[in-house]
XYZ file of C-alpha atoms in Angstrom:
654
model
C 26.525 -0.286 -19.867
C 24.537 2.205 -17.754
C 24.313 5.808 -18.844
C 25.620 8.632 -16.659
C 22.105 9.866 -15.917
C 20.568 6.628 -14.621
C 16.773 6.804 -14.518
C 16.014 3.280 -13.304
C 19.236 1.741 -11.999
C 18.790 0.252 -8.515
C 15.033 0.930 -8.553
C 12.197 -1.532 -8.059
C 9.927 -1.270 -11.115
C 6.818 -3.074 -12.341
C 6.811 -4.006 -16.032
C 4.032 -5.372 -18.235
C 4.431 -9.054 -19.111
C 1.579 -11.064 -20.687
C -1.062 -8.723 -19.287
C 0.355 -8.759 -15.736
C 2.623 -6.319 -13.876
C 5.789 -8.024 -12.612
C 7.955 -6.371 -9.872
C 11.737 -6.571 -10.371
C 15.014 -4.751 -9.666
C 16.815 -2.851 -12.441
C 20.472 -3.964 -12.349
C 21.692 -2.602 -15.687
C 20.453 0.188 -17.882
C 21.211 0.657 -21.576
C 19.914 2.944 -24.285
C 17.201 0.512 -25.448
C 16.930 -2.163 -22.777
C 16.793 -2.515 -19.033
C 18.105 -5.654 -17.402
C 15.986 -6.633 -14.410
C 16.185 -9.382 -11.803
C 13.045 -10.920 -10.289
C 12.537 -12.631 -6.924
C 13.910 -15.934 -8.261
C 17.168 -14.266 -9.298
C 16.436 -14.639 -13.031
C 17.625 -11.848 -15.327
C 15.497 -10.511 -18.145
C 15.894 -7.725 -20.720
C 12.898 -5.347 -20.754
C 12.016 -2.413 -23.013
C 11.659 0.847 -20.974
C 8.223 1.401 -22.558
C 6.932 -1.650 -20.668
C 7.813 -0.164 -17.276
C 4.527 1.272 -15.991
C 5.248 1.760 -12.258
C 8.374 2.759 -10.285
C 8.730 2.237 -6.533
C 10.830 5.348 -5.786
C 10.762 4.754 -2.033
C 12.137 1.212 -2.369
C 15.886 1.046 -2.734
C 17.147 -2.491 -2.996
C 20.070 -4.534 -4.192
C 20.614 -8.208 -4.903
C 21.285 -8.959 -1.216
C 17.843 -7.858 0.034
C 15.780 -8.167 -3.163
C 13.712 -11.168 -2.161
C 12.305 -9.789 1.127
C 11.598 -6.383 -0.481
C 9.647 -7.954 -3.353
C 7.803 -10.245 -0.926
C 6.679 -7.197 1.048
C 5.411 -5.503 -2.143
C 3.538 -8.672 -3.163
C 1.871 -8.902 0.257
C 0.646 -5.312 0.032
C -0.579 -5.893 -3.519
C -2.594 -8.922 -2.452
C -4.315 -6.954 0.322
C -5.210 -4.027 -1.970
C -6.386 -6.334 -4.767
C -8.779 -8.026 -2.350
C -10.319 -4.651 -1.521
C -10.616 -3.344 -5.083
C -14.127 -3.135 -6.566
C -14.179 -1.720 -10.118
C -17.970 -1.565 -10.093
C -17.864 0.753 -7.067
C -15.104 2.859 -8.632
C -17.168 3.154 -11.837
C -20.220 4.278 -9.812
C -18.085 7.084 -8.344
C -16.616 8.423 -11.600
C -18.921 7.503 -14.519
C -20.915 10.759 -14.426
C -17.790 12.975 -14.585
C -17.440 12.277 -18.315
C -13.672 12.782 -18.452
C -10.462 10.786 -18.531
C -8.625 9.792 -15.327
C -5.041 8.671 -14.943
C -4.264 5.649 -12.699
C -2.860 7.872 -9.918
C -6.155 9.822 -9.644
C -8.225 6.652 -9.614
C -5.943 5.071 -6.981
C -6.420 8.106 -4.759
C -10.202 8.060 -5.285
C -10.517 4.396 -4.333
C -7.617 3.646 -1.954
C -7.095 7.175 -0.625
C -3.441 7.213 -1.677
C -1.251 7.304 -4.779
C 1.377 4.822 -3.641
C 3.151 2.856 -6.406
C 1.646 -0.396 -5.123
C -1.901 1.037 -5.141
C -1.371 2.385 -8.676
C 0.025 -0.973 -9.812
C -2.966 -2.921 -8.456
C -5.465 -0.542 -10.025
C -3.612 -0.368 -13.335
C -3.381 -4.129 -13.698
C -7.123 -4.498 -13.136
C -7.996 -1.630 -15.492
C -5.878 -3.151 -18.258
C -7.804 -6.401 -17.854
C -11.242 -4.739 -17.612
C -13.678 -5.060 -20.547
C -16.816 -3.783 -18.837
C -16.480 -0.499 -16.942
C -13.669 1.531 -18.518
C -12.111 2.215 -21.896
C -8.442 3.033 -22.289
C -6.975 6.075 -24.048
C -3.218 5.664 -23.946
C -2.529 5.644 -20.170
C -5.812 7.311 -19.176
C -9.179 5.694 -18.541
C -12.749 6.836 -19.277
C -15.796 5.331 -17.572
C -18.393 3.882 -19.954
C -21.977 5.153 -19.915
C -24.673 3.283 -17.985
C -26.226 2.075 -21.252
C -22.903 0.711 -22.484
C -22.218 -1.123 -19.237
C -25.685 -2.683 -19.204
C -25.346 -3.841 -22.817
C -21.937 -5.360 -22.093
C -23.260 -7.060 -18.958
C -25.944 -8.811 -21.042
C -23.366 -9.795 -23.658
C -20.949 -11.181 -21.076
C -23.774 -13.074 -19.444
C -24.646 -14.702 -22.758
C -21.033 -15.652 -23.306
C -20.891 -17.252 -19.871
C -24.085 -19.144 -20.645
C -22.502 -20.313 -23.876
C -19.536 -21.619 -21.979
C -21.750 -23.396 -19.475
C -23.916 -24.682 -22.321
C -20.838 -25.968 -24.096
C -19.822 -27.932 -21.021
C -23.302 -29.427 -20.759
C -23.428 -30.249 -24.488
C -20.078 -32.005 -24.244
C -21.279 -33.985 -21.240
C -24.519 -34.945 -23.033
C -22.636 -36.193 -26.092
C -20.348 -38.305 -23.914
C -23.309 -39.720 -21.970
C -25.111 -40.699 -25.182
C -22.065 -42.337 -26.792
C -20.970 -44.102 -23.598
C -24.462 -45.326 -22.749
C -24.689 -43.221 -19.594
C -27.700 -41.534 -18.010
C -30.410 -40.612 -20.521
C -30.817 -36.853 -21.106
C -34.083 -35.134 -20.220
C -36.662 -34.443 -22.935
C -35.683 -30.765 -23.022
C -32.005 -31.681 -23.350
C -32.783 -34.179 -26.133
C -34.747 -31.586 -28.094
C -32.098 -28.888 -27.714
C -29.210 -31.212 -28.572
C -31.021 -32.626 -31.616
C -31.738 -29.122 -32.945
C -28.134 -28.050 -32.430
C -26.643 -31.105 -34.157
C -29.135 -30.984 -37.051
C -28.280 -27.340 -37.710
C -24.582 -28.215 -37.555
C -24.913 -30.889 -40.239
C -27.213 -28.922 -42.538
C -24.575 -26.786 -44.259
C -20.964 -28.055 -44.295
C -19.680 -24.568 -45.140
C -21.162 -22.916 -42.035
C -20.579 -25.612 -39.425
C -19.902 -23.999 -36.063
C -16.312 -24.349 -34.974
C -17.306 -24.409 -31.292
C -19.584 -27.421 -31.779
C -17.023 -29.101 -34.018
C -14.473 -28.737 -31.226
C -16.921 -30.237 -28.703
C -17.592 -33.229 -30.951
C -13.888 -33.754 -31.566
C -13.223 -33.552 -27.820
C -15.878 -36.212 -27.170
C -14.424 -38.769 -29.628
C -11.070 -37.536 -30.989
C -10.515 -40.459 -33.376
C -13.805 -39.984 -35.297
C -14.686 -37.095 -37.665
C -17.096 -34.669 -35.923
C -19.910 -35.061 -38.464
C -19.967 -38.835 -37.869
C -20.275 -38.281 -34.128
C -23.138 -35.829 -34.691
C -25.046 -38.371 -36.803
C -24.408 -41.167 -34.304
C -25.864 -39.030 -31.505
C -28.859 -37.998 -33.638
C -29.595 -41.639 -34.466
C -29.469 -42.486 -30.754
C -31.882 -39.610 -30.105
C -34.270 -41.083 -32.684
C -33.963 -38.241 -35.197
C -34.763 -39.251 -38.793
C -32.309 -37.693 -41.236
C -33.455 -36.726 -44.737
C -29.986 -37.236 -46.265
C -28.027 -40.518 -46.407
C -25.545 -40.864 -43.578
C -22.254 -40.571 -45.451
C -23.510 -37.991 -47.937
C -24.252 -35.878 -44.867
C -20.884 -36.663 -43.276
C -19.040 -35.673 -46.446
C -21.098 -32.515 -46.880
C -21.973 -33.679 -50.401
C -24.436 -31.526 -52.367
C -27.979 -32.878 -52.450
C -28.859 -31.503 -55.885
C -27.598 -29.373 -58.752
C -28.339 -25.673 -58.905
C -31.034 -24.424 -61.277
C -28.538 -22.948 -63.734
C -26.757 -26.299 -64.123
C -30.044 -28.177 -64.569
C -31.255 -25.666 -67.157
C -27.955 -25.800 -69.039
C -28.027 -29.618 -69.105
C -31.411 -29.514 -70.851
C -30.783 -26.606 -73.217
C -27.178 -27.222 -74.315
C -26.803 -28.168 -77.980
C -24.009 -30.598 -78.805
C -21.962 -30.008 -81.981
C -22.494 -32.191 -85.038
C -20.176 -35.174 -85.254
C -19.480 -37.419 -88.279
C -20.749 -40.983 -88.471
C -18.165 -43.721 -89.112
C -17.478 -44.708 -92.711
C -18.629 -48.257 -92.061
C -21.194 -49.703 -89.676
C -19.619 -50.866 -86.419
C -20.948 -53.036 -83.612
C -19.978 -51.488 -80.276
C -20.675 -53.140 -76.942
C -20.612 -51.748 -73.425
C -19.697 -53.835 -70.373
C -20.557 -52.468 -66.924
C -22.169 -53.333 -63.628
C -25.846 -54.114 -64.011
C -27.000 -50.934 -62.229
C -24.524 -48.531 -63.888
C -26.172 -45.550 -65.595
C -23.085 -43.411 -66.331
C -21.802 -45.565 -69.192
C -18.630 -43.928 -70.426
C -16.865 -46.565 -72.543
C -17.649 -48.988 -75.356
C -15.565 -51.392 -77.453
C -15.692 -52.610 -81.034
C -13.331 -54.715 -83.144
C -12.744 -55.959 -86.669
C -10.455 -58.904 -87.531
C -8.007 -58.336 -90.388
C -5.723 -60.723 -92.296
C -2.549 -62.133 -90.713
C -4.021 -62.238 -87.209
C -4.316 -58.454 -86.975
C -7.213 -57.067 -84.924
C -8.474 -53.531 -85.306
C -9.907 -52.398 -81.968
C -11.761 -49.170 -81.220
C -12.134 -47.860 -77.682
C -15.022 -45.395 -77.631
C -15.095 -42.966 -74.692
C -18.191 -40.865 -73.940
C -17.812 -37.212 -74.965
C -19.272 -35.021 -72.190
C -17.022 -32.196 -73.428
C -19.678 -31.753 -76.161
C -22.356 -31.090 -73.525
C -20.501 -29.298 -70.712
C -19.366 -25.812 -71.818
C -16.097 -24.760 -70.255
C -16.656 -22.328 -67.334
C -20.430 -22.816 -67.579
C -22.817 -23.678 -64.742
C -22.353 -27.443 -65.107
C -18.594 -27.078 -65.400
C -18.371 -25.090 -62.176
C -20.465 -27.688 -60.331
C -18.412 -30.546 -61.766
C -15.148 -28.865 -60.763
C -16.446 -28.402 -57.224
C -17.638 -32.028 -56.952
C -14.483 -33.400 -58.669
C -15.917 -36.890 -59.155
C -19.004 -39.034 -58.818
C -19.091 -40.447 -55.295
C -20.361 -44.011 -54.873
C -21.711 -44.617 -51.385
C -23.573 -47.688 -50.104
C -26.678 -45.536 -49.492
C -26.619 -43.323 -52.606
C -24.685 -42.057 -55.629
C -23.772 -38.361 -55.811
C -22.982 -37.651 -59.441
C -20.476 -35.185 -60.834
C -22.798 -34.101 -63.673
C -26.605 -33.772 -63.829
C -28.432 -36.997 -64.747
C -29.610 -35.398 -67.996
C -25.989 -35.472 -69.195
C -24.269 -38.261 -67.246
C -27.080 -40.827 -67.470
C -28.857 -39.747 -70.658
C -27.441 -37.489 -73.353
C -23.745 -38.380 -72.955
C -24.144 -41.914 -71.570
C -23.450 -44.692 -74.089
C -26.942 -46.213 -74.032
C -27.577 -49.283 -76.181
C -29.425 -48.514 -79.418
C -28.693 -44.775 -79.266
C -26.421 -42.555 -81.358
C -23.819 -40.980 -79.106
C -20.792 -38.683 -79.579
C -17.544 -40.398 -78.588
C -13.799 -39.894 -78.619
C -12.522 -43.005 -80.377
C -9.045 -44.447 -79.988
C -8.437 -46.910 -82.806
C -5.513 -49.335 -82.731
C -4.278 -52.165 -84.922
C -2.835 -55.007 -82.881
C -0.550 -57.663 -84.326
C -0.927 -61.375 -83.718
C 1.295 -61.100 -80.633
C -0.509 -58.056 -79.217
C 2.058 -55.571 -80.551
C 0.802 -52.064 -81.327
C 1.069 -51.512 -85.089
C -0.777 -48.202 -85.522
C -3.100 -45.907 -83.629
C -5.297 -42.834 -84.080
C -7.660 -40.642 -82.054
C -10.740 -38.900 -83.426
C -14.135 -37.630 -82.254
C -17.217 -39.001 -83.952
C -20.695 -40.434 -83.623
C -21.557 -44.118 -83.122
C -24.600 -46.206 -82.345
C -24.178 -48.540 -79.380
C -24.982 -52.084 -80.467
C -25.513 -53.965 -77.206
C -25.158 -53.560 -73.460
C -23.664 -56.346 -71.369
C -23.101 -56.604 -67.657
C -19.996 -58.319 -66.295
C -21.807 -61.504 -65.304
C -23.363 -61.962 -68.731
C -20.070 -61.147 -70.471
C -18.233 -63.715 -68.321
C -20.879 -66.310 -69.170
C -20.425 -65.619 -72.897
C -16.656 -65.927 -72.613
C -17.009 -69.224 -70.761
C -19.216 -70.657 -73.532
C -16.687 -70.909 -76.347
C -18.077 -71.031 -79.872
C -21.300 -69.252 -78.942
C -22.883 -67.441 -81.900
C -23.897 -63.791 -81.988
C -22.100 -60.524 -82.712
C -21.513 -59.719 -79.044
C -20.096 -63.167 -78.232
C -17.786 -63.126 -81.264
C -16.536 -59.614 -80.472
C -15.970 -60.576 -76.833
C -13.846 -63.545 -77.847
C -11.591 -61.446 -80.087
C -11.312 -58.664 -77.516
C -10.479 -61.021 -74.658
C -7.727 -62.769 -76.615
C -6.186 -59.402 -77.542
C -6.519 -58.083 -73.981
C -4.629 -61.054 -72.540
C -1.795 -60.519 -75.051
C -1.629 -56.831 -74.096
C -1.520 -57.763 -70.437
C 1.266 -60.261 -70.937
C 3.326 -57.698 -72.850
C 2.914 -55.227 -69.978
C 3.826 -57.893 -67.464
C 7.027 -58.618 -69.362
C 7.756 -54.868 -69.365
C 7.640 -54.870 -65.557
C 3.994 -54.091 -64.827
C 2.737 -55.072 -61.373
C -0.575 -56.847 -61.895
C -2.475 -57.801 -58.772
C -6.105 -57.996 -57.743
C -7.294 -56.778 -54.368
C -10.562 -58.408 -53.395
C -13.409 -55.929 -53.226
C -17.012 -55.744 -52.072
C -20.027 -53.862 -53.305
C -22.192 -52.678 -50.414
C -25.760 -51.471 -50.819
C -27.933 -50.022 -48.068
C -31.698 -49.761 -48.506
C -33.385 -48.274 -45.442
C -32.353 -50.744 -42.713
C -31.242 -53.555 -45.050
C -27.522 -54.039 -45.787
C -26.485 -56.121 -48.821
C -22.875 -57.184 -49.412
C -21.617 -58.667 -52.687
C -18.061 -59.903 -53.212
C -16.643 -58.651 -56.533
C -14.308 -60.800 -58.605
C -11.968 -58.153 -60.009
C -10.044 -60.892 -61.771
C -12.991 -62.027 -63.896
C -12.354 -62.310 -67.661
C -14.651 -59.439 -68.629
C -13.291 -57.065 -65.973
C -9.741 -57.831 -67.089
C -10.769 -57.241 -70.707
C -12.274 -53.811 -70.006
C -9.417 -52.756 -67.726
C -6.786 -53.667 -70.328
C -8.380 -51.620 -73.099
C -8.867 -48.627 -70.805
C -5.144 -48.795 -70.016
C -4.392 -48.965 -73.744
C -6.655 -45.999 -74.533
C -5.071 -43.916 -71.773
C -1.587 -44.833 -72.996
C -2.390 -43.797 -76.589
C -3.723 -40.435 -75.351
C -0.570 -39.870 -73.274
C 1.665 -40.876 -76.192
C -0.203 -38.525 -78.548
C 0.271 -35.657 -76.074
C 3.964 -36.455 -75.630
C 4.599 -36.737 -79.381
C 2.806 -33.438 -80.054
C 4.109 -31.568 -76.982
C 0.562 -31.056 -75.779
C 0.360 -29.971 -72.116
C -1.484 -32.631 -70.142
C -1.091 -34.149 -66.707
C 0.753 -37.456 -66.827
C 0.731 -40.087 -64.122
C 4.287 -41.210 -63.576
C 5.963 -43.830 -61.410
C 9.687 -44.028 -62.194
C 11.323 -47.395 -61.586
C 13.366 -46.486 -58.498
C 13.840 -49.998 -57.162
C 12.075 -51.526 -54.191
C 8.413 -52.522 -54.102
C 6.627 -50.748 -56.981
C 3.264 -51.389 -55.329
C 4.317 -49.269 -52.358
C 5.576 -46.392 -54.537
C 2.681 -44.037 -55.228
C 2.247 -42.635 -58.717
C 2.499 -38.863 -58.951
C 1.308 -36.171 -61.347
C 3.677 -34.468 -63.764
C 3.612 -32.151 -66.770
C 6.317 -34.314 -68.338
C 5.954 -37.856 -69.697
C 7.878 -40.483 -67.747
C 7.803 -44.229 -67.304
C 5.006 -45.709 -65.180
C 6.548 -48.743 -63.490
C 3.317 -50.097 -62.018
C 1.600 -50.156 -65.420
C 4.690 -51.032 -67.447
C 4.293 -48.297 -70.080
C 6.556 -45.471 -71.228
C 3.934 -42.822 -70.402
C 0.425 -42.744 -69.006
C -2.494 -40.379 -68.400
C -6.036 -40.951 -67.190
C -8.882 -39.891 -69.504
C -11.215 -42.900 -69.653
C -13.933 -41.796 -67.174
C -14.968 -38.251 -68.227
C -18.564 -38.695 -67.029
C -17.332 -39.487 -63.532
C -14.009 -37.666 -63.051
C -13.510 -33.944 -63.673
C -9.790 -34.427 -64.354
C -10.676 -36.781 -67.228
C -13.161 -34.245 -68.616
C -10.522 -31.486 -68.557
C -7.973 -33.658 -70.360
C -10.608 -34.711 -72.885
C -11.090 -31.038 -73.759
C -7.333 -30.712 -74.100
C -7.200 -33.570 -76.609
C -10.107 -32.144 -78.617
C -8.354 -28.778 -78.846
C -5.163 -30.453 -80.082
C -7.144 -32.437 -82.656
C -8.390 -29.154 -84.117
C -11.922 -29.352 -82.767
C -13.573 -25.989 -83.478
C -15.388 -25.712 -80.157
C -12.459 -26.598 -77.886
C -10.008 -24.185 -76.270
C -6.773 -25.564 -74.864
C -5.648 -25.108 -71.278
C -2.128 -23.880 -70.668
C 0.163 -25.814 -68.330
C -0.433 -23.532 -65.339
C -4.220 -23.762 -65.733
C -3.982 -27.539 -65.848
C -1.858 -27.718 -62.719
C -4.145 -25.361 -60.794
C -7.345 -27.159 -61.805
C -6.068 -30.669 -61.393
C -4.317 -30.053 -58.065
C -7.644 -28.894 -56.588
C -9.519 -31.760 -58.192
C -6.967 -34.328 -57.034
C -7.408 -33.248 -53.397
C -11.202 -33.281 -53.637
C -11.170 -36.667 -55.350
C -8.881 -38.103 -52.671
C -11.336 -36.920 -49.993
C -14.202 -38.575 -51.896
C -12.296 -41.858 -52.129
C -11.600 -41.768 -48.403
C -15.305 -41.107 -47.737
C -16.235 -44.095 -49.927
C -13.741 -46.276 -48.057
C -15.031 -45.215 -44.625
C -18.647 -45.667 -45.681
C -18.060 -49.159 -47.019
C -16.149 -50.235 -43.901
C -18.799 -48.765 -41.584
C -21.687 -50.614 -43.244
C -19.809 -53.928 -43.460
C -19.022 -53.655 -39.750
C -22.676 -52.832 -39.038
C -23.682 -55.956 -40.963
C -21.176 -58.127 -39.096
C -22.280 -56.651 -35.778
C -25.862 -57.667 -36.521
C -25.403 -61.038 -38.223
C -21.991 -62.546 -37.490
C -21.089 -61.540 -33.947
C -20.984 -65.066 -32.526
C -20.301 -67.304 -35.522
C -16.949 -68.549 -36.873
C -15.818 -66.827 -40.071
C -13.410 -67.818 -42.826
C -10.332 -65.609 -43.029
C -6.838 -65.357 -44.456
C -4.014 -64.583 -42.062
C -1.899 -61.856 -43.652
C 1.873 -61.545 -43.888
C 2.464 -59.899 -40.553
C 0.578 -62.544 -38.578
C -1.197 -59.814 -36.612
C -4.042 -59.141 -39.049
C -6.466 -61.113 -41.181
C -8.943 -60.539 -43.997
C -12.440 -62.016 -43.793
C -12.889 -64.161 -46.897
C -16.551 -63.374 -47.558
C -16.351 -59.653 -46.811
C -12.879 -58.520 -48.007
C -12.419 -56.505 -44.822
C -9.365 -56.573 -42.583
C -9.000 -56.529 -38.835
C -6.404 -57.118 -36.159
C -5.822 -60.755 -35.210
C -5.118 -62.190 -31.753
C -4.341 -65.624 -30.336
C -2.769 -67.207 -33.427
C -0.232 -70.025 -33.219
C 2.748 -69.956 -35.595
C 1.586 -70.361 -39.182
C 2.948 -69.611 -42.582
C 1.668 -66.346 -44.049
C -1.472 -66.320 -46.217
C -2.868 -69.268 -44.210
C -6.609 -69.968 -44.335
C -8.022 -69.940 -40.807
C -11.257 -69.624 -38.862
C -11.809 -66.561 -36.675
C -14.448 -65.030 -34.454
C -15.192 -61.393 -33.795
C -13.636 -60.270 -30.543
C -14.453 -56.539 -30.663
C -16.298 -54.486 -33.234
C -17.082 -50.760 -33.355
C -18.492 -49.452 -36.665
C -18.241 -45.803 -35.601
C -14.510 -46.071 -34.948
C -13.899 -48.540 -37.787
C -12.598 -51.092 -35.273
C -12.545 -54.830 -36.012
C -10.589 -57.150 -33.724
C -10.588 -60.864 -34.597
C -9.741 -63.870 -32.424
C -8.221 -67.057 -33.846
C -10.804 -69.875 -33.691
C -8.942 -72.729 -35.374
C -7.800 -74.012 -38.758
C -10.068 -73.464 -41.753
C -11.343 -77.073 -41.772
C -13.126 -76.423 -38.473
C -15.554 -74.233 -40.405
C -16.604 -77.245 -42.484
C -16.826 -79.409 -39.383
C -19.051 -76.769 -37.753
C -21.220 -76.665 -40.868
């Protein structure tokens, strides 16, 4: 409701809206708001403070509002075309005082009309070069200030123009367009190299340009692709650079790894023969196994886990680096370790013939694989022999072979298969996804198909599961705060239900055990190292200090995110290099594949990589077929396959 003393009612005003002055008619006036109507007839509530100009001479109502506002807009357009702030600044900058908009309108236009004031005021509010604002008065900048700002604005404009050109150059390179000039190549290479050098200071502007060029690919990958096209040799492996992975450890961490003194640990009461089983090239050896047969079909098995907690002081230089890295990252071109080599590959690694500190989980298994007793203790053991998976599988295939390692392997494999069957009966989901190992040496790409279902790999996996279960059970029984991995049985497909982290022990449906935690890779996973410290503290180890529940959650939440990013980087790297290999060597030849359930995708049999599938007739799922590559793009991770016939056509072609 309007007040008795109406200040604005029935008046044309100009109010500030998103940096512009908008003319409108005041139709209602309250204590805190004016209601105005613009030329389109739309009503809007406006604060009186936003009204900067009043057209006293213009009386209007809703019947003639549109022509009145049109007349004001026409006059504004004419005055705006004449306005030159540079000329106005030349007139007033030596007066060294503040001017209100009315004075400046009179100086430039020769009149103080509301329309002239409105035009001038709108431009002054938008000005960043000639005038500064003090409330509703304006002061001309000095000549030196204006010149400095002119140079700055010029640079900003050049940046904008340069950005457009950079974006165009990137597109031309990636799309195979016109080749850039030598000067453009040099400038672009320098800019992209600087961008990649430090992941923590990567320019947002350039990142935006790269993303704009190829939205579906991470910016760092685009930068490297362009640099390779430009012929720039990079001193860091491709995906280590993409992931912003550290190239080395800091001096403090290196020094600590050499100087740290591990605590004394007791030797076992009796001599044991412990074996390690790993890939041939593995240097971070973090688990070993030993066993002793007992009467009545009982087998005493010890799972020995490397003890980096003895070498990595909590909150020390190595610990901070390990927390930041979260895990060892395995890329086709390189390995970026979580801990310095002095610890992960030497002093804490379970090297054959050497005495090493370990955290031993000892169990007694009955003839049917039932768990009869268990214990956990730190100690010192000498590693008896190192085996790789291929050699271990060969030993297991040759039944009755003599030798301590072969005998131990036989006992361990029999026990592992009983443990697996018991888990299967408890509801565990046991499946094996085919996997490849990809190695890149300079320009050579090597691809090896891994049999994850081999006897020795199953053996090792089963005892790591058992060791992790015993640790989780110990924590649950003793109310020790640790992070459990839980997967409640909620019905549906357990494979599709992701495990989650919890401070409370719960059933893990996918593994088929009442509780579960992960502690078996402390040389390679920071979360495992943290939980190893937690176990040592609970076992009364003098040098260990326990984490409280909040500390665990904070640390492990950060680590879990970083580790997930590392796993995704490993996945992308492996797919990229397999696609590069196929692009070079298998573009035109028929390939063996398995058509998957949906009928629209297939997995290449020799490369364990999936792609979309086109042109298939009706087949049952999981059918063996022959395919050819239709489209392939390593940068975008794209693989499109075309049906080439039934699988027997491959043999006919051969």
